[in-house]
Structure formats: C-alpha cells, structure tokens
Amino acid sequence: MITDNYPHEERPHITPFFSDHAKVLRRIGEVKVITLIRTRGFGYRRYVWEGVPVEALMMPYVPRMGLIFLPLALLMHTALLLKNLLTFKPDAVVVHMALPAGIPPAVFLRKGFLLVEHSSRFVGGINGLLSRFVMQNASDVLVVSKFFKREIELNLGIKGCDLLPNPVFGCENPPPPPLAKSALFVGAITGGKDPILLREAARLLPDFRFRFVGSGSDRPYLKRFLANMPPNCEYIGPLPKSEVLKAMQNSDILVSTSKYETFGVALAEALSCGRPVVWTDSGGPRDFLNEKNSVKVVERTPEAVARAIREAYERLKNGYFKPTEIRESILGYASPERVAKLYEDYIFKKNKKSR
C-alpha cells in the first residue's frame, strides 16, 4: 500500500484514515505500507503502526514550494517502490491518492495497481494533467463518494470509477450521549473547513459548549479563528484518533461547516459513536447522512447554523435521534468487513475471471 503520508510518532493525527485502510487490507492478506515523512531533514525509518509495518523515507519540506519538493518526493517514492517490488514482491499494489504517490506506479506498473482517490488536488493546471495520467494507467480507480465520482468525471473526463467508502472503525460500545448541550468540531482549522462560521454561531448559543479539535497549519486563518473567541468555545488542537473518538463520545452533536468533503471521515466516525451530525452540504457526506442521523444547515450563516444545532439537540433529547440506529446505519454502509469485501473483489477480480 503506497501513500504520500501516514501517521507516525511525531504526527499521529495525520491522515489517520489511511491506517484504517491498511488495517482493512490486513483482513485479506499481508500488508506493507510505503510512504514519506515530511520533516526537517533526510532519513529512513521503519516502524509498525497499529499492527501494520511501515517503511518511510524522510524529507525536508516547506509548504507552497512544490516546484522544488515535488521532484524530490517523486524520486523518493520511486526509490521505495522499486526497492519493494524487488524485496517485498507484492501480489497487488494499492495506491492512495494520485498525487504525488501514484506517479511512479503509473510509470513503472502500467495497469498494475489499484488507485483509491481521496483528494481534490486534481482541479486545474498541471495537477489535473498528472492526475489524469495516473488514473488512466491504474487498473481500477476507486473513489470514496458519488459526489466525488461526478467531480472526477466533470474535471478530468475519467469515467467508470467505482465506489469504495472509507472504512469506519469508530467507537466500540459507546455510552449514551451526555445531553449536556455539548457540540464538537473535528477538522483542520482552515477556510475549507470554516470553523469561524461555527464560532460565530456559538455566540448565538451561550447555553451550549463548543470544542474544536484539529491542526492549525494555516497560520493566518488560525490567528483569525482564535481572535475574540466567545467564552463557550475551546480550541483543543490536534488529537490522535483514539482521543478524537473519546471527545465524540463526550459530546452530544458533531458539527461540520466544511465547504467541500470528498467523504467526511469525522462525520462518519461521529455516527459510529451514535452521535447525530449538523452539517453544511459539502458533497461527499450525502451518501450516508439523512434526516434520521443529521440536520442539514439551510444556508451558510451563523443564524442558520445555530438553528440547526438547537434543532438537532432537541431531536436527540426527545428521542427522535436513536443512537443505536445511527451507529448501525453507518456500519452497514462502511464497516471494515464491507470495505474489506470490496477490496477483495477489486484486487482479485482478474484471478476470479480467469477461474
């Protein structure tokens, strides 16, 4: 399994859903992950993350300097790929995200790898050309939502993509909601996730408590977000997945103010904890959110978000939202067992056809 980044000791919160995919793949075979770690210098690292062996090359990185660091990343991905083709000798190669991790497999493994796309980085310019090249050279392209499938068709002209939801491990035996008027935001503190919209809605709900979990890599936006925070809001910062799930269990509602989601992992995980979701329509979550597990915000204003939060809490308190049914619904759609079966069908379908 090839990814461009993966959780590690210094950043356990980075793209944790990649490790969920690796754990699912372990159900159908031996798995090894190769990836890059962006840090301050060069190096090599082997480690085990949640039972999955990982091999990584370390590289220095400065944001928004792609012209310098993209060629370096491609060289390092190529070195890892060629080494593991000779030493690990995989029966199947699964690439997560076309850019940049998918470019070396597209060059060396024509039609010999499966691509699972999560990222919208293909929109426009050279990224679009490179993404199309990778997708055209994959044996199959799997996407994480119907919305994202249409985006790829419209922007790249790539048709015939199949659906593979992100696997949801989520909460095991979650407790009942605390019914304490507590709301949680999980996501990067960026304009795309737009937590400032929720912060302003929180001013209209002084009897609710709001907690924000997520990394603040966009420093200018983080500074604006933290300025003049109302007293009922708390910014916690990034947390490992296990701590995020605990925060979900200790909340009544998850609120998402995203503008664009290819899937919506945090929303699905909240459902697995039996918690309803308040959300602004961002695309991908349409596949699994409905009136039985969520309240959709009618417009992107603080007033509309505040009304939706209060409505969701009243529905939860009055028994309309049933935590057990909410949990069972998302696991029926994206359980590890179901995703493993989909993987098995795609990875081994050529062998099945030959039999």
Coordinates of C-alpha atoms in Angstrom, one line a residue:
M1 CA 0.0 0.0 0.0
I2 CA 1.5 3.3 -1.1
T3 CA 0.6 6.7 0.4
D4 CA 2.1 10.1 0.3
N5 CA 1.8 10.5 4.1
Y6 CA 0.9 8.3 7.0
P7 CA 0.5 8.6 10.8
H8 CA 3.8 8.4 12.7
E9 CA 5.1 9.2 16.2
E10 CA 5.5 12.9 15.7
R11 CA 2.2 13.3 13.9
P12 CA -0.2 10.6 15.0
H13 CA -3.1 12.7 13.8
I14 CA -2.1 13.0 10.1
T15 CA -4.5 11.3 7.7
P16 CA -5.5 8.6 10.2
F17 CA -8.0 7.1 7.7
F18 CA -5.0 5.7 5.7
S19 CA -4.2 3.5 8.6
D20 CA -7.8 2.3 8.7
H21 CA -7.5 1.2 5.0
A22 CA -4.3 -0.6 5.8
K23 CA -6.0 -2.4 8.7
V24 CA -8.8 -3.4 6.4
L25 CA -6.3 -4.7 3.8
R26 CA -4.8 -6.9 6.5
R27 CA -8.0 -8.9 6.6
I28 CA -7.3 -10.2 3.0
G29 CA -3.5 -10.5 3.0
E30 CA -0.1 -9.4 4.3
V31 CA 0.3 -5.7 4.1
K32 CA 3.2 -3.3 4.0
V33 CA 2.9 0.5 3.7
I34 CA 5.5 2.7 2.0
T35 CA 5.3 6.4 2.5
L36 CA 7.1 9.7 3.0
I37 CA 7.6 11.6 6.2
R38 CA 8.0 15.4 5.8
T39 CA 10.2 16.7 8.4
R40 CA 13.4 18.9 8.7
G41 CA 15.9 16.6 7.1
F42 CA 16.6 13.4 5.3
G43 CA 16.4 9.9 6.8
Y44 CA 15.0 6.4 6.7
R45 CA 12.5 4.9 9.1
R46 CA 10.8 1.5 9.6
Y47 CA 8.1 1.2 12.2
V48 CA 4.8 -0.6 13.0
W49 CA 1.6 1.4 13.2
E50 CA -1.4 -0.3 14.7
G51 CA 0.0 -3.7 13.7
V52 CA 0.9 -2.7 10.1
P53 CA 4.6 -2.5 9.1
V54 CA 5.6 0.8 7.5
E55 CA 8.7 1.8 5.6
A56 CA 9.3 5.5 5.1
L57 CA 11.8 7.9 3.6
M58 CA 12.1 11.3 5.4
M59 CA 12.5 14.5 3.5
P60 CA 12.6 18.2 4.3
Y61 CA 9.6 20.2 3.3
V62 CA 8.4 23.8 3.1
P63 CA 4.7 24.4 2.3
R64 CA 3.9 26.1 -1.1
M65 CA 7.3 25.2 -2.6
G66 CA 6.0 22.4 -4.8
L67 CA 8.4 23.2 -7.7
I68 CA 11.3 22.2 -5.5
F69 CA 9.8 19.5 -3.4
L70 CA 7.6 17.6 -5.9
P71 CA 10.6 16.3 -7.9
L72 CA 12.3 15.3 -4.6
A73 CA 9.1 13.5 -3.5
L74 CA 8.8 11.7 -6.8
L75 CA 12.4 10.4 -6.6
M76 CA 11.9 9.1 -3.1
H77 CA 8.6 7.5 -3.9
T78 CA 10.3 5.8 -6.9
A79 CA 13.1 4.5 -4.8
L80 CA 10.7 3.0 -2.3
L81 CA 8.5 1.5 -5.0
L82 CA 11.4 -0.2 -6.9
K83 CA 13.0 -1.5 -3.7
N84 CA 9.8 -3.1 -2.5
L85 CA 9.0 -4.6 -5.9
L86 CA 12.3 -6.5 -5.6
T87 CA 12.2 -7.3 -1.9
F88 CA 8.6 -7.4 -0.7
K89 CA 7.4 -8.7 -4.1
P90 CA 3.7 -7.8 -3.7
D91 CA 0.9 -9.6 -5.4
A92 CA -1.1 -6.4 -5.5
V93 CA -0.3 -2.7 -5.2
V94 CA -2.8 -0.3 -3.8
V95 CA -2.1 3.5 -4.1
H96 CA -3.9 6.1 -2.0
M97 CA -4.1 9.4 -3.9
A98 CA -2.8 10.0 -7.3
L99 CA -0.6 12.9 -6.4
P100 CA 2.3 12.5 -6.0
A101 CA 2.4 8.9 -4.8
G102 CA 0.6 7.5 -7.8
I103 CA 3.0 8.9 -10.4
P104 CA 5.8 6.3 -10.1
P105 CA 3.4 3.3 -10.2
A106 CA 1.8 4.9 -13.3
V107 CA 5.2 5.0 -15.0
F108 CA 6.5 1.6 -13.9
L109 CA 3.4 -0.5 -13.3
R110 CA 1.1 0.3 -16.2
K111 CA -2.4 -1.1 -15.3
G112 CA -0.7 -3.0 -12.5
F113 CA -2.0 -1.1 -9.5
L114 CA -5.3 -0.1 -7.9
L115 CA -5.9 3.6 -7.2
V116 CA -8.1 4.9 -4.3
E117 CA -8.6 8.6 -4.7
H118 CA -9.5 10.9 -1.8
S119 CA -8.1 14.2 -2.8
S120 CA -9.4 17.1 -4.9
R121 CA -5.9 18.4 -5.7
F122 CA -6.6 17.4 -9.4
V123 CA -8.6 20.6 -10.0
G124 CA -6.9 22.8 -12.6
G125 CA -3.5 23.1 -14.2
I126 CA -0.6 20.6 -14.1
N127 CA -2.3 18.7 -11.2
G128 CA -5.2 17.9 -13.5
L129 CA -2.8 16.6 -16.2
L130 CA -0.8 14.5 -13.8
S131 CA -4.0 13.1 -12.0
R132 CA -5.5 12.1 -15.4
F133 CA -2.2 10.3 -16.3
V134 CA -2.2 8.3 -13.1
M135 CA -5.9 7.4 -13.4
Q136 CA -5.6 6.3 -17.0
N137 CA -2.7 3.9 -16.0
A138 CA -4.4 2.4 -13.0
S139 CA -6.2 -1.0 -13.3
D140 CA -9.2 0.5 -11.5
V141 CA -9.9 3.8 -9.9
L142 CA -12.0 3.7 -6.7
V143 CA -13.5 6.9 -5.2
V144 CA -14.9 7.5 -1.8
S145 CA -18.3 9.0 -2.7
K146 CA -20.8 9.5 -5.5
F147 CA -20.3 13.3 -5.3
F148 CA -16.5 12.8 -5.8
K149 CA -17.1 10.4 -8.7
R150 CA -19.0 13.2 -10.5
E151 CA -16.3 15.7 -9.7
I152 CA -13.7 13.5 -11.4
E153 CA -15.9 12.9 -14.4
L154 CA -16.5 16.6 -14.8
N155 CA -13.0 17.8 -14.2
L156 CA -10.9 15.0 -15.7
G157 CA -13.2 13.2 -18.0
I158 CA -12.4 9.9 -16.2
K159 CA -15.5 7.7 -16.2
G160 CA -16.1 4.2 -14.8
C161 CA -14.8 4.9 -11.3
D162 CA -16.3 2.6 -8.6
L163 CA -17.2 3.4 -5.1
L164 CA -15.2 2.4 -2.0
P165 CA -16.2 4.2 1.2
N166 CA -13.6 4.9 3.8
P167 CA -13.8 2.2 6.5
V168 CA -15.3 3.3 9.8
F169 CA -13.9 1.5 12.8
G170 CA -15.2 4.2 15.2
C171 CA -16.4 3.8 18.7
E172 CA -16.9 0.4 20.3
N173 CA -19.8 0.2 22.8
P174 CA -20.2 4.0 23.0
P175 CA -22.0 5.4 26.1
P176 CA -25.3 7.3 25.7
P177 CA -25.0 11.0 24.8
P178 CA -24.4 13.2 27.9
L179 CA -27.3 15.5 27.0
A180 CA -25.2 18.4 28.2
K181 CA -25.6 20.8 25.2
S182 CA -22.1 19.9 24.1
A183 CA -21.1 20.2 20.4
L184 CA -17.8 19.2 18.8
F185 CA -16.0 20.3 15.7
V186 CA -13.3 18.0 14.2
G187 CA -11.3 19.2 11.2
A188 CA -8.3 21.3 10.1
I189 CA -8.6 24.9 11.1
T190 CA -8.7 26.2 7.6
G191 CA -11.0 28.2 5.3
G192 CA -12.2 25.0 3.6
K193 CA -13.5 23.6 6.9
D194 CA -14.6 27.1 8.0
P195 CA -14.7 26.8 11.8
I196 CA -15.1 30.5 12.1
L197 CA -18.7 30.1 10.9
L198 CA -19.3 27.7 13.8
R199 CA -17.5 30.1 16.2
E200 CA -19.9 32.9 15.2
A201 CA -22.9 30.6 15.6
A202 CA -21.7 29.7 19.1
R203 CA -22.2 33.4 20.1
L204 CA -25.9 32.9 19.5
L205 CA -26.0 29.8 21.7
P206 CA -24.5 30.8 25.0
D207 CA -26.0 27.8 26.8
F208 CA -24.1 25.4 24.6
R209 CA -20.4 24.4 25.0
F210 CA -18.3 24.1 21.8
R211 CA -15.0 22.3 21.4
F212 CA -12.8 22.5 18.3
V213 CA -10.3 19.7 17.5
G214 CA -7.9 20.0 14.6
S215 CA -4.5 21.1 13.4
G216 CA -3.8 24.7 12.6
S217 CA -1.4 24.5 9.7
D218 CA -3.0 27.6 8.0
R219 CA -1.5 30.1 10.4
P220 CA -3.3 33.3 9.1
Y221 CA -6.7 31.5 9.3
L222 CA -5.8 30.1 12.8
K223 CA -5.0 33.5 14.0
R224 CA -8.3 34.9 12.8
F225 CA -10.2 31.9 14.3
L226 CA -8.6 32.4 17.8
A227 CA -9.2 36.1 17.8
N228 CA -12.1 37.1 20.1
M229 CA -13.2 33.6 20.9
P230 CA -16.5 33.5 22.8
P231 CA -16.4 32.1 26.4
N232 CA -18.3 28.9 25.4
C233 CA -15.7 27.9 22.8
E234 CA -12.5 26.0 23.4
Y235 CA -9.8 25.1 20.9
I236 CA -8.0 21.9 21.8
G237 CA -5.7 21.4 18.8
P238 CA -4.9 18.2 17.0
L239 CA -5.5 14.9 18.8
P240 CA -4.7 11.2 17.9
K241 CA -7.7 9.3 16.6
S242 CA -8.4 7.5 19.9
E243 CA -8.7 10.8 21.7
V244 CA -11.0 12.2 18.9
L245 CA -13.3 9.2 19.4
K246 CA -13.4 9.9 23.2
A247 CA -14.2 13.5 22.5
M248 CA -17.1 12.4 20.3
Q249 CA -18.4 10.1 23.0
N250 CA -18.3 13.0 25.4
S251 CA -20.3 15.3 23.1
D252 CA -24.0 15.4 22.0
I253 CA -23.5 16.5 18.5
L254 CA -20.8 16.8 15.8
V255 CA -20.9 20.0 13.8
S256 CA -19.3 20.2 10.3
T257 CA -19.1 23.6 8.5
S258 CA -17.0 22.3 5.6
K259 CA -17.3 23.7 2.1
Y260 CA -16.0 20.6 0.4
E261 CA -15.6 17.0 1.6
T262 CA -14.8 14.0 -0.7
F263 CA -16.1 11.7 2.0
G264 CA -16.3 13.2 5.5
V265 CA -14.5 10.8 7.8
A266 CA -15.1 12.7 11.0
L267 CA -18.8 12.8 10.3
A268 CA -18.9 9.0 9.8
E269 CA -17.0 8.4 12.9
A270 CA -19.4 10.5 15.0
L271 CA -22.2 8.4 13.6
S272 CA -20.4 5.3 14.7
C273 CA -20.4 6.7 18.2
G274 CA -24.2 7.2 17.9
R275 CA -24.0 10.9 17.7
P276 CA -26.1 13.0 15.2
V277 CA -24.4 15.4 12.9
V278 CA -25.2 19.0 12.0
W279 CA -23.7 19.8 8.6
T280 CA -23.4 22.3 5.8
D281 CA -23.7 20.5 2.4
S282 CA -20.2 19.7 1.4
G283 CA -20.8 16.9 -1.2
G284 CA -19.3 13.6 0.0
P285 CA -21.4 13.1 3.2
R286 CA -24.6 13.0 1.2
D287 CA -24.0 9.2 0.7
F288 CA -24.6 8.4 4.4
L289 CA -26.3 11.5 6.0
N290 CA -30.1 11.7 6.2
E291 CA -32.9 13.0 8.3
K292 CA -32.6 10.1 10.7
N293 CA -29.0 10.9 11.7
S294 CA -28.4 14.6 10.9
V295 CA -29.7 18.1 10.4
K296 CA -28.5 19.9 7.3
V297 CA -27.9 23.7 7.6
V298 CA -30.1 25.6 5.1
E299 CA -27.6 28.4 4.4
R300 CA -24.1 29.3 5.4
T301 CA -24.9 31.9 8.1
P302 CA -24.3 31.8 11.8
E303 CA -28.0 32.1 12.4
A304 CA -28.8 29.1 10.3
V305 CA -26.1 27.0 11.9
A306 CA -27.3 28.0 15.4
R307 CA -30.9 27.0 14.5
A308 CA -29.7 23.6 13.1
I309 CA -27.7 22.9 16.3
R310 CA -30.6 23.7 18.6
E311 CA -33.0 21.6 16.4
A312 CA -30.6 18.6 16.5
Y313 CA -30.2 18.8 20.2
E314 CA -33.9 18.9 20.8
R315 CA -34.4 15.9 18.5
L316 CA -31.7 14.0 20.4
K317 CA -33.2 14.9 23.8
N318 CA -36.7 14.0 22.7
G319 CA -35.7 10.6 21.3
Y320 CA -36.1 11.2 17.6
F321 CA -32.4 10.5 17.1
K322 CA -31.8 7.0 18.2
P323 CA -28.0 6.5 18.9
T324 CA -28.1 2.7 18.3
E325 CA -29.8 3.1 14.9
I326 CA -27.4 5.9 13.9
R327 CA -24.5 3.6 14.7
E328 CA -25.9 0.6 12.9
S329 CA -26.7 2.6 9.8
I330 CA -23.1 3.9 9.2
L331 CA -21.6 0.5 10.0
G332 CA -23.9 -1.1 7.5
Y333 CA -22.5 1.3 4.8
A334 CA -18.8 1.5 5.7
S335 CA -17.9 -1.3 8.2
P336 CA -14.4 -2.7 7.9
E337 CA -16.0 -6.0 6.9
R338 CA -17.9 -4.5 4.0
V339 CA -14.9 -2.4 2.8
A340 CA -12.6 -5.5 3.0
K341 CA -15.0 -7.4 0.8
L342 CA -15.0 -4.6 -1.8
Y343 CA -11.2 -4.5 -1.8
E344 CA -11.1 -8.3 -2.2
D345 CA -13.4 -8.1 -5.2
Y346 CA -11.3 -5.5 -7.0
I347 CA -7.9 -6.8 -6.1
F348 CA -8.6 -10.4 -7.1
K349 CA -11.2 -9.9 -9.8
K350 CA -8.8 -10.8 -12.6
N351 CA -8.0 -14.1 -11.0
K352 CA -11.7 -14.7 -10.4
K353 CA -12.4 -14.0 -14.1
S354 CA -9.7 -16.5 -15.2
R355 CA -11.2 -19.2 -13.0

